[in-house]
Amino acid sequence: MTPEVALPLPPALGLIALGLLLPLIPRPARPLWLVGGPALVLGWVWLIPEGSHLALPFLGHVLEPLRATDLTRVFATVFSLMALVGNLFALRQKSTWELAAANVYAGGAIGVTFAGDLISLFVFWEVMAVASATVIWSAARPAAYRAGLRYLQVHLLGGVILMAGIIGHIMDTGSIAFTAMQPETVATWLILIGVLINAGAPPLTAWLPDAYPEASFSGTVFLSAFTTKTAVYVLIAGFPGTQILIWVGMYMVFYGIIYALLENDMRRILAYSIINQVGFMVCGVGIGTEMALNGAASHAFTHIIYKALLLMSAGSVFYMTGRTKCTELGGLFRSMPLTCTAGIIGALAISSFPLTSGFISKSMIAQGAADQHMAWVWMGLEAASAGVFLHAGIKFPWFVFFQKDRGLRPKDPPLNMKVAMVIFSAFCLGLGLFPQPLYAILPFPVDYVPYTTAHVVKQLQLLLFAGLAFFVLLPLMKRTETLSLDWDWLYRRPGPWLAGRALALIGALYDSLTGAGRHLLARLFTTLERGHGPTGTLARTWRVGNAAVAVMVLLCLYLAIYYR
Amino acid sequence: MSQTPATTPLPECGQPPPTVTPDHERPEAERHWLVRPTTIRRLWWGSGIGLALLVLLDLTVHGHPHFGIDGTFGFYGWYGFISCVAMVLFAKGLGYALKRKDTYYDA
């Protein structure tokens, strides 16, 4: 056991309690509760020194739900910050369900980062699954209800796979400790697969862009932050340097770009872009050097902030206009200057423009690939960096705030939403200008200088020529009112049909089997009845003469057998 | 391509967004200065010159190429441009196979 902590409880419980008690808090006091609570949790996270501070005996094992590592602090900090500013943005959310669930969800995410054993990790993992599905359902629209069900099914499947892996791992090693492992046994493979499902890895990528954009204006902001980044945390802590993750990440990076280019719904564009960004992090975990792991961790940190900012900007547009399709939006920069500026700052940060937070984090992952002389990986990451500017950096602000004017003149959203956007904009620029505080909390010492003339010039060339490509190809980018089929088509179209067929077949088989059985039983009963029934041969009354003959035969037999 | 949905549900802020005549249907002088054709022409020229200067900076700035190809003149410029064109064309091609009306799953 290591240094004393004032309050030896996981900070996750703070946020979970905050969420569960929210319905009991009178509405006027809620803003204080929702903003003050996460601020306290943020402080709590920082007061916990490294080491394991709580040991609970459980079924012959010891649970360690309060283990802090250098990586824990990076993720727990940004998760609590996200809960704080997200709550501020969501103060006008009428659904108490959503706000309560969102905070339980954030608590689950923080719980995972403090879990020192696989069982605590799993418990918080499932808390996240249920709470996040509740956030989606809180939008209270039929489409959101169905998307939430599909979402929950994927995550329960992931949870079952993870649980099976954890049990197998405990049987293999006899230990429940959560430490770095290699996918060498069936059990560790199952753990890896269970975690990758939450990261949005192929083939189960579609749950994310399917479900997240169906949430409310504020729900999507929360959803963008926790599930995928918790998975990134578990990958960094559990599977550093696992080669296959490089290729999984590569697929995600390009999948996100291509599908976002085809998409019409502004929040779905940003949802695809989450998979793209998580792809960079997964790739960094696969590369596995200190540089690349630092890159993955810091990119998760900056990504949560700028992605939330982008979705706050999109959420504000949705809140004020009720529209989300690019074909119904455009020209809003005239009447929503602050929302537009926040959206552009988020877009520049996601594109890793110099002076923004993305620049100082993502470049470490590409640097990791270059240091290892992985030419193809590096080429892929650079192409994808250009693609990020294309699909999110320009596409989102262009189609929402510029392009064709639709004559809509909504105002900027209410004050609390504006303040939330300003805070996260400040973080995007502040971390870009002063990366040192973030570099200081990364798991490995940072030996990287982002701002060299060559790096800035290269990055500007890459991005601005990507921008040129966008405007040159603008006629090809014309939005259509379409969706793009994805792997989820399998479980949304042929899946239910096949399940229906299978059920019909099993039903028919069952019917014919039970039918045949019933027929056989009926024949058996008839035969028995013929012999033993009330009128059967064996049940008839005997005449006295017959009985006397039978008794005489028996006596004769007796005499014959025992006569000596 | 529809401009406005037939019935827009009320946004969550409680009132529909005010609407005016769209800029492009008004005389040029009444439009927002940023969307006037003259401004757009200037923006294209300005960006063109800016991009050219940025590529020319390669003559003076020397990075540390790792693979050879990244040391070629204006590498990041042409590579960024070509990879984006390739991604857009690939997406366009994939779109022919995978795009459906956005009510596809509602049926």
Coordinates of C-alpha atoms in Angstrom, one line a residue, chain B residues 2 4 21 25 28 32-34 39-41 43 50 56 61 64 74 80 86 92 100 104:
Chain B
S2 CA -34.7 19.9 -51.5
T4 CA -36.4 23.3 -47.0
T21 CA -34.7 36.3 -48.5
E25 CA -31.6 36.0 -54.5
E28 CA -25.1 42.0 -55.2
H32 CA -23.0 40.0 -47.1
W33 CA -19.6 41.2 -48.3
L34 CA -18.0 37.8 -47.9
T39 CA -14.7 38.9 -52.7
I40 CA -14.7 35.3 -53.8
R41 CA -12.5 36.1 -56.8
L43 CA -10.1 35.0 -52.1
G50 CA -0.4 32.1 -50.6
L56 CA 8.5 28.1 -52.5
V61 CA 13.3 25.3 -45.2
H64 CA 14.7 15.8 -41.9
G74 CA 6.8 20.5 -52.3
G80 CA -1.8 16.2 -49.6
A86 CA -7.9 10.1 -54.6
K92 CA -17.7 9.0 -55.0
R100 CA -29.4 4.8 -50.5
Y104 CA -34.0 3.5 -46.5

